[in-house]
Each structure stands twice: as C-alpha cells, then as structure tokens.
PDB file of C-alpha atoms in Angstrom:
ATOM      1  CA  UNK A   1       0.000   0.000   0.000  1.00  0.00           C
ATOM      2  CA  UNK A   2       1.492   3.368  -1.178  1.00  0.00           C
ATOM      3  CA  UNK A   3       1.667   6.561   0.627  1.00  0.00           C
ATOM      4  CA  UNK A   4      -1.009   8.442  -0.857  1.00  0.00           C
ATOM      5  CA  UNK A   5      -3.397   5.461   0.602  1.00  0.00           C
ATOM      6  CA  UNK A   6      -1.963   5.624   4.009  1.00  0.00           C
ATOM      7  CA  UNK A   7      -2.371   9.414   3.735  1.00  0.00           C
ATOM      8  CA  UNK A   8      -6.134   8.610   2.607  1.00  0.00           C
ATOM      9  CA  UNK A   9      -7.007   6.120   5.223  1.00  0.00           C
ATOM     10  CA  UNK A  10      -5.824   9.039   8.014  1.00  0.00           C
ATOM     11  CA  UNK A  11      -7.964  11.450   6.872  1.00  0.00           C
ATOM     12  CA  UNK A  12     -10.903   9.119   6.352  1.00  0.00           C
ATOM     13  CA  UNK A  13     -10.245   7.795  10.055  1.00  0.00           C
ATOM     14  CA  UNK A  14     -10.236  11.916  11.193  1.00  0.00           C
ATOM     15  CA  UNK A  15     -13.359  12.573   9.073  1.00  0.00           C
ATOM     16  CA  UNK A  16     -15.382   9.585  11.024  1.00  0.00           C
ATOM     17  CA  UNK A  17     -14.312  10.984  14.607  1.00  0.00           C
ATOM     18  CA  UNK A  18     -15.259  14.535  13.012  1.00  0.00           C
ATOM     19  CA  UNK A  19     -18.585  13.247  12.060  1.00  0.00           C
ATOM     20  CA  UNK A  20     -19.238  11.619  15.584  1.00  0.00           C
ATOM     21  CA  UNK A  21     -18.765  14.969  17.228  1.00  0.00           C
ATOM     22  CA  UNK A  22     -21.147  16.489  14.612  1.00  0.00           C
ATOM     23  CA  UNK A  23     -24.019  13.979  15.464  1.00  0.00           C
ATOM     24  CA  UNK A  24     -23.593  14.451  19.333  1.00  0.00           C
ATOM     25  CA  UNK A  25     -23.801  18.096  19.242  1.00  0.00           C
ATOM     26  CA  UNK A  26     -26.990  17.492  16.937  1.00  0.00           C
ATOM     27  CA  UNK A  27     -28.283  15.178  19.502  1.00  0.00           C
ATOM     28  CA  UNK A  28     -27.570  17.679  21.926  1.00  0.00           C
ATOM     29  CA  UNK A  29     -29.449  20.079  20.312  1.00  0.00           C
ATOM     30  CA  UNK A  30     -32.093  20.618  23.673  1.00  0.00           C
ATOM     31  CA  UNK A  31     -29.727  19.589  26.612  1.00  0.00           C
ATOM     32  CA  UNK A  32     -29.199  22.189  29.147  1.00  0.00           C
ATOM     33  CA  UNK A  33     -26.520  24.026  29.263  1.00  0.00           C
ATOM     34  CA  UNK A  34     -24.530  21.690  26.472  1.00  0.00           C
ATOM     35  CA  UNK A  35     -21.604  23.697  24.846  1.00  0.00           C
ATOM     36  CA  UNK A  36     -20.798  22.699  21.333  1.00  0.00           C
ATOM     37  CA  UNK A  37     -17.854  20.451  20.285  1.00  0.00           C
ATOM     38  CA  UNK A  38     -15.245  20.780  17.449  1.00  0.00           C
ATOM     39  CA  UNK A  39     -12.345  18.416  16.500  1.00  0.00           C
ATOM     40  CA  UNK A  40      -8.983  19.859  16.458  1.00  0.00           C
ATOM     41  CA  UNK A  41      -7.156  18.781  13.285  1.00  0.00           C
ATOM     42  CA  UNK A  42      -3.038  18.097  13.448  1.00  0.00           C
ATOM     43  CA  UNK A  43      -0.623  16.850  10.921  1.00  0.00           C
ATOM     44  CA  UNK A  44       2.444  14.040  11.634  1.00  0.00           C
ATOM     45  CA  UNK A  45       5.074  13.820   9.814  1.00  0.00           C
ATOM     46  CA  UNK A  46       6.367  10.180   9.015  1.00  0.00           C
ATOM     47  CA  UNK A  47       8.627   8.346   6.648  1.00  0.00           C
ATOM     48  CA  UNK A  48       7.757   7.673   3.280  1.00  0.00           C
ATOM     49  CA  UNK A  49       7.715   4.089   1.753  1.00  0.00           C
ATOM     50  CA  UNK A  50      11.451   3.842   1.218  1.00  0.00           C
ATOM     51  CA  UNK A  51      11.191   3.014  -2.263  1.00  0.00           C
ATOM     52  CA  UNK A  52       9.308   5.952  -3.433  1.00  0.00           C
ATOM     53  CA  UNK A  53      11.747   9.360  -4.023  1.00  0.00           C
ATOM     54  CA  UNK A  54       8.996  11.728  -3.077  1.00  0.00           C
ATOM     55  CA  UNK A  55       8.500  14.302  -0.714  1.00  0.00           C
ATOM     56  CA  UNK A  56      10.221  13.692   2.884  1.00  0.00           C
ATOM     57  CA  UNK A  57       8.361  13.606   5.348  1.00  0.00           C
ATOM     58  CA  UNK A  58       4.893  12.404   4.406  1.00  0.00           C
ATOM     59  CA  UNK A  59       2.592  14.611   6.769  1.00  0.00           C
ATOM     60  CA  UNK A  60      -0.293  12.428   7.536  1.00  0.00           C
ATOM     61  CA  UNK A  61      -3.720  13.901   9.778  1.00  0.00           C
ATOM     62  CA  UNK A  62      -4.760  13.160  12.752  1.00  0.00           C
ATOM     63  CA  UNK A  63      -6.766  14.083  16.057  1.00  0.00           C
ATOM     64  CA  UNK A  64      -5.773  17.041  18.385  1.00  0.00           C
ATOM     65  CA  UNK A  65      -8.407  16.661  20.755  1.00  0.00           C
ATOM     66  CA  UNK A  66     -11.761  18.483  20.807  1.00  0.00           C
ATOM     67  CA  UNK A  67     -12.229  22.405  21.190  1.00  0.00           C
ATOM     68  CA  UNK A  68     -15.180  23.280  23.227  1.00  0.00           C
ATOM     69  CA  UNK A  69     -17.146  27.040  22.677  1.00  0.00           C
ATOM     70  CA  UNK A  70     -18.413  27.579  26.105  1.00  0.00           C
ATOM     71  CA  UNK A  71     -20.152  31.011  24.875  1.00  0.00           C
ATOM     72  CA  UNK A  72     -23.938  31.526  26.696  1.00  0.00           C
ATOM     73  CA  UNK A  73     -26.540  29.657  24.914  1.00  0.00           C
ATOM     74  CA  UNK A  74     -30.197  31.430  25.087  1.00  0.00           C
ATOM     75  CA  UNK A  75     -32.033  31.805  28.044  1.00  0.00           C
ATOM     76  CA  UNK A  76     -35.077  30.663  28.523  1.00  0.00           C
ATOM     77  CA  UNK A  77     -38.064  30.541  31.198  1.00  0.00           C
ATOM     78  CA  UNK A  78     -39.581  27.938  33.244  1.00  0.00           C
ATOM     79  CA  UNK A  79     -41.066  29.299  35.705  1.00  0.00           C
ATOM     80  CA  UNK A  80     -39.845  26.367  38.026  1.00  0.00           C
ATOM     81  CA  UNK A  81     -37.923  28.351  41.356  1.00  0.00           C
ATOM     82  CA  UNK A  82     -35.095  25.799  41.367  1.00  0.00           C
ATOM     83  CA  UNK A  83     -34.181  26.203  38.069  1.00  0.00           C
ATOM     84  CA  UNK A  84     -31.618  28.484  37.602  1.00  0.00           C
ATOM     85  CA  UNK A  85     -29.268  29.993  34.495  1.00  0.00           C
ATOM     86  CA  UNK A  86     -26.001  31.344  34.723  1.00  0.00           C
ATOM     87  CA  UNK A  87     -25.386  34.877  32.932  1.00  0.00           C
ATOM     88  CA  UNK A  88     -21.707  35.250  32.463  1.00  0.00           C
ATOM     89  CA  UNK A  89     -18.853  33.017  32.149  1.00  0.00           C
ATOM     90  CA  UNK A  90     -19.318  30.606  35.048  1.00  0.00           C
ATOM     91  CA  UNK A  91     -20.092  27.565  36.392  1.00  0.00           C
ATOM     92  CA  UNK A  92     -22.209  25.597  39.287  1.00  0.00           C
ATOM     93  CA  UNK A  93     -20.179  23.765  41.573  1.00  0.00           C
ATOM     94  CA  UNK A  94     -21.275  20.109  42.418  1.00  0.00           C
ATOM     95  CA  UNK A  95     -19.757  17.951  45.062  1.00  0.00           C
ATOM     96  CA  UNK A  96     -19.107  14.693  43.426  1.00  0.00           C
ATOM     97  CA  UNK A  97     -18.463  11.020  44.958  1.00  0.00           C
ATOM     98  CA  UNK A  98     -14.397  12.172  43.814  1.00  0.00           C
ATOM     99  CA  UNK A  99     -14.055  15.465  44.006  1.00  0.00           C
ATOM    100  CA  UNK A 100     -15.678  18.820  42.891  1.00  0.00           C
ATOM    101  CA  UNK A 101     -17.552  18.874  39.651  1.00  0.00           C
ATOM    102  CA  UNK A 102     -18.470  21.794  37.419  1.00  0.00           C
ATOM    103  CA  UNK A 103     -22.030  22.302  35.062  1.00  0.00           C
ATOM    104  CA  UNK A 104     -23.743  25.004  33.271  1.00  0.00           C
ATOM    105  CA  UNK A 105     -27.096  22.660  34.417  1.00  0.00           C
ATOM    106  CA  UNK A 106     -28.901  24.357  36.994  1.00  0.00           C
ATOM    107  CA  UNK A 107     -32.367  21.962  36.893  1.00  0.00           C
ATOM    108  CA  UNK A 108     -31.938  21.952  40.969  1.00  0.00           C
ATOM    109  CA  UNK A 109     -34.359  20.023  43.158  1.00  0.00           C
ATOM    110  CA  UNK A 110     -34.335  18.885  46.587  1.00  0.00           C
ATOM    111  CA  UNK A 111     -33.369  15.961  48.364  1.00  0.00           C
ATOM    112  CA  UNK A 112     -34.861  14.224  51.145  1.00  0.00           C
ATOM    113  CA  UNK A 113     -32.346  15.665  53.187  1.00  0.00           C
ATOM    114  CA  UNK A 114     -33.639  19.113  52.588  1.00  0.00           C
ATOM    115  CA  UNK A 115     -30.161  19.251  50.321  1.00  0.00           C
ATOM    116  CA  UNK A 116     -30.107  21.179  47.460  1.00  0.00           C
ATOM    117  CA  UNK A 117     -28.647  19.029  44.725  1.00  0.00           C
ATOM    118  CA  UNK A 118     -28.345  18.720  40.841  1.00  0.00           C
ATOM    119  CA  UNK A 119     -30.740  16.411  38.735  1.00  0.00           C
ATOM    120  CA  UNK A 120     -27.820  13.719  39.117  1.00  0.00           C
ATOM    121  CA  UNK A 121     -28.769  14.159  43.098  1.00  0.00           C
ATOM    122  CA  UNK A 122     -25.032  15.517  43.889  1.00  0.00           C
ATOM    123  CA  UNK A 123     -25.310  18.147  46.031  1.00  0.00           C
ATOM    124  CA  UNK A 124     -25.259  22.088  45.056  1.00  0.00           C
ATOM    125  CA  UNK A 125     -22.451  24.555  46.845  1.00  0.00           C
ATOM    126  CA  UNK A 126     -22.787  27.354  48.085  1.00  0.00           C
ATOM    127  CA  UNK A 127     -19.359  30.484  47.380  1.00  0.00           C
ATOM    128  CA  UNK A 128     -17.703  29.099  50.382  1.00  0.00           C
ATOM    129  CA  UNK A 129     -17.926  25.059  49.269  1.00  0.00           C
ATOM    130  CA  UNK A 130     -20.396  24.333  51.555  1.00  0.00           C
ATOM    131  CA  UNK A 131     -23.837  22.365  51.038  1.00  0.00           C
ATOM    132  CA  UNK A 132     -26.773  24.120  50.900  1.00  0.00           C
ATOM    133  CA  UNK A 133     -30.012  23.081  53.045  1.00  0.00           C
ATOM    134  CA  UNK A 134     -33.767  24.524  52.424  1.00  0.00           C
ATOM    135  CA  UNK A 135     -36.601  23.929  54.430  1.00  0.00           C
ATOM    136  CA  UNK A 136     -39.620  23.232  52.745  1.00  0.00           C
ATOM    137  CA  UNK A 137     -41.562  24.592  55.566  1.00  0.00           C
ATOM    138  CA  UNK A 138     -40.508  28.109  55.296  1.00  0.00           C
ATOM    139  CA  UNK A 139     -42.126  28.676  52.252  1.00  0.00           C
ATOM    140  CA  UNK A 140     -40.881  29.581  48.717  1.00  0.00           C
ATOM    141  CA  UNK A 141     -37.394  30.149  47.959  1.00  0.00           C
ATOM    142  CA  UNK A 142     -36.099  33.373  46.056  1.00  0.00           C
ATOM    143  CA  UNK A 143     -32.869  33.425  44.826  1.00  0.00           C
ATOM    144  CA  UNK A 144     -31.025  36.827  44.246  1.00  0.00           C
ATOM    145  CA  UNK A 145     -28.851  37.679  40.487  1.00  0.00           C
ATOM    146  CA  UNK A 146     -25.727  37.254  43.231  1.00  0.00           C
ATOM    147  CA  UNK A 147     -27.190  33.492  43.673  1.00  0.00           C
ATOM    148  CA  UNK A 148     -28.473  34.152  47.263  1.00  0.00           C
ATOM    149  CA  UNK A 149     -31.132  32.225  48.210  1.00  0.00           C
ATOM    150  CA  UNK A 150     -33.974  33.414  51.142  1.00  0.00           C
ATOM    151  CA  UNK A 151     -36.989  32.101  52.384  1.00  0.00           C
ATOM    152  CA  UNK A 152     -39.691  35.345  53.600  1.00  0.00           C
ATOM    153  CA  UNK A 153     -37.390  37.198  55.515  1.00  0.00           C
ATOM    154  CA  UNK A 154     -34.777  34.558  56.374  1.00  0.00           C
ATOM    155  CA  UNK A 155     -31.507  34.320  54.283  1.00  0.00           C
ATOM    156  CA  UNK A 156     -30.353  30.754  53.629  1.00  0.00           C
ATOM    157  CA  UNK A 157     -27.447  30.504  51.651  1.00  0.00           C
ATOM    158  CA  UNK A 158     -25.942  31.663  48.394  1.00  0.00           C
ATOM    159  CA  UNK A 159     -25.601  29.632  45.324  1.00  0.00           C
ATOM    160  CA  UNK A 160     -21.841  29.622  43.953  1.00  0.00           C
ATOM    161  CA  UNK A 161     -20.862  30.542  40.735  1.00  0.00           C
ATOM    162  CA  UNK A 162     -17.122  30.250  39.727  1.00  0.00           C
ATOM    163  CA  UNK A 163     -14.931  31.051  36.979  1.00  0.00           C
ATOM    164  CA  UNK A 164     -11.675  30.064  35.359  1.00  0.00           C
ATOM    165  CA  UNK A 165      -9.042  32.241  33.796  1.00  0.00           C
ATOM    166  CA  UNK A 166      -8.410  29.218  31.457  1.00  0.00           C
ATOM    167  CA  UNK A 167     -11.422  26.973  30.431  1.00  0.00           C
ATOM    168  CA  UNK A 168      -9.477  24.342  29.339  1.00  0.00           C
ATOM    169  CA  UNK A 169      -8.678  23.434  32.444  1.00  0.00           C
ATOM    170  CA  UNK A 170     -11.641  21.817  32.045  1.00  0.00           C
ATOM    171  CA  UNK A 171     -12.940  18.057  31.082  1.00  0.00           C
ATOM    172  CA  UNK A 172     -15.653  16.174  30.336  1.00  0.00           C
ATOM    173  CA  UNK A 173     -16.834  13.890  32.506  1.00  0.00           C
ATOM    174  CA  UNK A 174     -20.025  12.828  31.309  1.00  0.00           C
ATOM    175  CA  UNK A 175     -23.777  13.720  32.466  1.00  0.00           C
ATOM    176  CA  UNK A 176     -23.278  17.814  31.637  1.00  0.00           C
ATOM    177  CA  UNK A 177     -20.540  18.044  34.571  1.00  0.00           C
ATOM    178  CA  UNK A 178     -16.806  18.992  34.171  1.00  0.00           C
ATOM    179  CA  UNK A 179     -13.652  18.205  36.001  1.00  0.00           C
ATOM    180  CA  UNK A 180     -11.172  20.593  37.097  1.00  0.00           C
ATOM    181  CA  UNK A 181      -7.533  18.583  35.562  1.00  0.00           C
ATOM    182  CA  UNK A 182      -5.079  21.503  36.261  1.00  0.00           C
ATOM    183  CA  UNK A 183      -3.536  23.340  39.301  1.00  0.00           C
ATOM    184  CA  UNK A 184      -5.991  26.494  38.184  1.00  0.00           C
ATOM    185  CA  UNK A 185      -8.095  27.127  41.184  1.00  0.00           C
ATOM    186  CA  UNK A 186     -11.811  27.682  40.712  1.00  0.00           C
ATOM    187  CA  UNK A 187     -12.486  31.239  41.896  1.00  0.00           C
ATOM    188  CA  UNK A 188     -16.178  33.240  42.661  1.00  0.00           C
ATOM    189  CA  UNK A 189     -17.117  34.685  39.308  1.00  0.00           C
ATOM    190  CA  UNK A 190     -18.103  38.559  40.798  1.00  0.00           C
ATOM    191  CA  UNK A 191     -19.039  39.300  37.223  1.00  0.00           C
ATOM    192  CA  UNK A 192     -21.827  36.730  36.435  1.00  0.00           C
ATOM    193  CA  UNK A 193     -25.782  36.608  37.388  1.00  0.00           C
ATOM    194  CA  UNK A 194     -28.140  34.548  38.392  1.00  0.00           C
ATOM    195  CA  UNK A 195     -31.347  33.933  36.584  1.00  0.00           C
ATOM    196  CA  UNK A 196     -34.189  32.453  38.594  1.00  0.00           C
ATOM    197  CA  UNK A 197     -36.905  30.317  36.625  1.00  0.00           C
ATOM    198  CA  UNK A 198     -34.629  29.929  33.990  1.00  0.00           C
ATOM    199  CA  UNK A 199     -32.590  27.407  31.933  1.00  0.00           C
ATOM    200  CA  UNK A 200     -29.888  27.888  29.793  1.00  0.00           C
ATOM    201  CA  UNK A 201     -30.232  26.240  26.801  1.00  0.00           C
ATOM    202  CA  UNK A 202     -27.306  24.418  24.380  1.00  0.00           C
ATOM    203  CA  UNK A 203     -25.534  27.066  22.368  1.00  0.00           C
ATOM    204  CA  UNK A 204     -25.227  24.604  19.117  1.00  0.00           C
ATOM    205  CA  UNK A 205     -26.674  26.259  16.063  1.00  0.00           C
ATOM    206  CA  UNK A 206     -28.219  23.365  14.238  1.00  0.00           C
ATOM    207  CA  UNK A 207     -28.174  25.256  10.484  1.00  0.00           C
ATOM    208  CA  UNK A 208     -24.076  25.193  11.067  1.00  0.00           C
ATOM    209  CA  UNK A 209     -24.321  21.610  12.554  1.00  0.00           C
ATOM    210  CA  UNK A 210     -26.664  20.018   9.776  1.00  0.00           C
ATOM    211  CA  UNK A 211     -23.874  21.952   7.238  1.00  0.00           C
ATOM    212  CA  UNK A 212     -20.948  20.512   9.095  1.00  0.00           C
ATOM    213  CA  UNK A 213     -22.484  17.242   8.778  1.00  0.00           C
ATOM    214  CA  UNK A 214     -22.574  17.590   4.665  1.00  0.00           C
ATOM    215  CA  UNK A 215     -19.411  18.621   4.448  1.00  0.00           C
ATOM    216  CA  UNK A 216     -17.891  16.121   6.149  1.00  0.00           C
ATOM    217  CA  UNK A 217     -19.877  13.279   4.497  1.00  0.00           C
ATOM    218  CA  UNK A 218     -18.571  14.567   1.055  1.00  0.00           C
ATOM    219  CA  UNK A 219     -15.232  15.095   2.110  1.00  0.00           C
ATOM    220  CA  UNK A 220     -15.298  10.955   3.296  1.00  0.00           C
ATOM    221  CA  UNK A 221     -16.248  10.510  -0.411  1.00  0.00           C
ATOM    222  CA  UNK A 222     -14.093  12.257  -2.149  1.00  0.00           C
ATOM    223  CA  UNK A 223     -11.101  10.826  -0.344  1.00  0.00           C
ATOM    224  CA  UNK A 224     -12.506   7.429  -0.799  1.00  0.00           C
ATOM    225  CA  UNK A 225     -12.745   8.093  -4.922  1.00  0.00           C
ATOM    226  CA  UNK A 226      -8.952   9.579  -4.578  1.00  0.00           C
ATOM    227  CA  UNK A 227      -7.985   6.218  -2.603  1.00  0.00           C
ATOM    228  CA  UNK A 228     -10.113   3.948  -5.489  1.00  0.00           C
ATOM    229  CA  UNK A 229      -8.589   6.225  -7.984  1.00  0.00           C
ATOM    230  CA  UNK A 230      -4.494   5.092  -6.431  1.00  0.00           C
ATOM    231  CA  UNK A 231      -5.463   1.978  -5.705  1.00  0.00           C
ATOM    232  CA  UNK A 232      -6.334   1.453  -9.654  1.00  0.00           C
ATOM    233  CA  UNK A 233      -3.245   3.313 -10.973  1.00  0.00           C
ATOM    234  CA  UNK A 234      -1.001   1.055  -8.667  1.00  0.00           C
ATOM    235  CA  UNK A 235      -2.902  -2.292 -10.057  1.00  0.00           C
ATOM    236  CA  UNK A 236      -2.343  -0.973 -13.534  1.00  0.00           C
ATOM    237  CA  UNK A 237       0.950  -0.038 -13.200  1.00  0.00           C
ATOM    238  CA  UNK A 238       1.849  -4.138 -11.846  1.00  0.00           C
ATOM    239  CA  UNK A 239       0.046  -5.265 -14.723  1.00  0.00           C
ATOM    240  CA  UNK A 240       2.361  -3.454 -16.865  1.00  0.00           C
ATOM    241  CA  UNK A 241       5.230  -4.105 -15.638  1.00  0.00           C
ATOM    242  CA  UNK A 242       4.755  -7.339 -15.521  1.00  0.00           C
ATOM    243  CA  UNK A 243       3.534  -7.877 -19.131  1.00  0.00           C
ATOM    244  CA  UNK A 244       6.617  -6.024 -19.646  1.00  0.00           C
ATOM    245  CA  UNK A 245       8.790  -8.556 -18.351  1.00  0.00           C
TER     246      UNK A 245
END
C-alpha cells in the first residue's frame, strides 16, 4: 500500500471521529446548558515508503483533541424556582463522589435531606464550598442575580458561581458536569448573574451543525474516490510491468 493510501485512510479515520462529534452536538441540540464540540485537526510527519523518491516527510492527519465554545446559549423561562441559568462566564459547583464537579445545568431540586442538589442528586455549593439546606416549611425560595437564596425574611445561603481564567482546564466527565484537571483554582465569578426560573439552553446552532455534517460526508467521499482512484493506478501499473517482463 502506497503513501497516498496511508495518507487517505488518516484522513478518512479523522473525518469519522469529526462526524461523531457532529451527530452528538446534533443530539444535543435541547440539553441544558450543552456547549458545542469541534475536532482539532493536526498533521504528523512520518517516513515515506522507502522506495518511493517523493516528498520527505509524508505529513499524515490526525486528532488534536476536541475544542469546546463555552459562549452563553439562550435563556429561557420555566417558571420552576429551582431552576436556575447562569449569565456570564461561570459555572455551578457540584460535590461529586471524587471530588468537585463543574455544570452550566442548573435543573436543581431537593433531596430528602432538605439538600439542594443537581438532577444527578449531587449536592449544590454554596461560594464558600459548603452544602446548601432549604426547608420546605418556610415557604418559597427566592434566589437573588448574586445566587443568594432566602426564604420570607430569612436568608439561607448563596448559590456559587465560579470562573476560570483558562477553560481548558476543564474536562468532560459525562452527564453535563466537568472536572477541574489543572492546578488552576476555581475562583467566585463577581461578574456573572443569576437567573431564577430559567434554563440555559445548548448554544449549538443546528443550520451550522446540519452543514458541518454535509461537508464532512462529502469530504469521506471524495477521499474514498482519490484512494479507489491510487489503488487502480497502482494495479495498472503491476500489470504493466509485468507484461513487460
């Protein structure tokens, strides 16, 4: 197999990872708070078949690892007073089984334990790291654009919302929730506000999506037809030099 085929089967191999990204943002289209994925594209050099006299190195393509726009998707009402949207770059802070977890997901409910916790049931914290308790009895909770949450007269506690200087300090993890991988320290975001009765939506544009998925498919094609296309030429060229001999 020559080096134009090897070149051809890495890009077909970066088109199909390309094209799974594209479907889960599309199936993402109405999750909360979902942020839309792109790959990152990168080119290794290697070696050529040492036979041929072309070009040295042969740069083939390959995966970079996937670029995340965590701009604000649309916000939009619910009327439920545990729902709550983030305005501004910043996140919810979960306490998870492992370690702090971040979302843009801020369907809240409570717990039996009068906890206030995310719809995954891990618990909501407050701009201090602590857990945040309401008591039913006390009536209806109103939460503040600074994420502080009273009851009538009584304050309760304060929703946190922190920031990042560098979001890509930040991993999936599955279920909407990020992981902090990096010494960065998660710190209040003084900036962002707090929408109550609200949801933020996923910021994926499906018109760009649904186009992303074309070109993509046709791109798979034509480097299939280019890899037919060498694939013939080398047969051809056997059978000639063979009649030749």
């Amino acid at each position: 197999m020559d080096n134009a085929i090897f070149v051809g089967l890495s890009r077909q191999m970066l088109l199909r990872r390309e094209m799974d990204i594209v479907a889960n943002n599309i199936a993402n289209l109405d999750t909360t708070g979902f942020k839309v994925e792109s790959l990152i594209h990168k080119t290794e050099p290697a070696a050529p078949a040492a036979t041929l006299g072309g070009p040295r190195p042969v740069k083939f393509v390959g995966d970079d690892g996937v670029a995340r726009d965590f701009g604000q998707g649309s916000l939009n009402p619910t009327g439920a007073p545990l729902d709550m949207a983030i305005e501004g770059k910043a996140f919810f802070q979960l306490q998870g089984p492992d370690g702090p977890r971040f979302t843009r997901d801020g369907r809240f409910t409570v717990d039996p334990a009068g906890r206030l916790v995310s719809q995954g049931g891990l618990p909501v914290l407050d701009k201090s790291g602590g857990e945040i308790t309401i008591d039913a009895e006390k009536g209806e909770v109103k939460v503040g654009s600074d994420g502080s949450l009273s009851q009538g007269s009584e304050r309760i506690g304060q929703v946190g919302m922190f920031a990042f200087e560098n979001l890509s300090a930040l991993s999936k993890t599955g279920d909407n929730l990020y992981r902090n991988d990096s010494n960065l320290t998660a710190t209040p975001a003084e900036d962002a506000r707090l929408r109550q009765g609200m949801l933020e939506g996923s910021n994926v544009k499906p018109i760009l999506e649904i186009t992303r998925m074309v070109q993509v498919s046709r791109a798979y094609e034509s480097t299939a037809k280019m890899m037919d296309s060498q694939s013939d030429l080398s047969r051809r060229a056997v059978e000639r030099l063979g009649r030749a001999q």
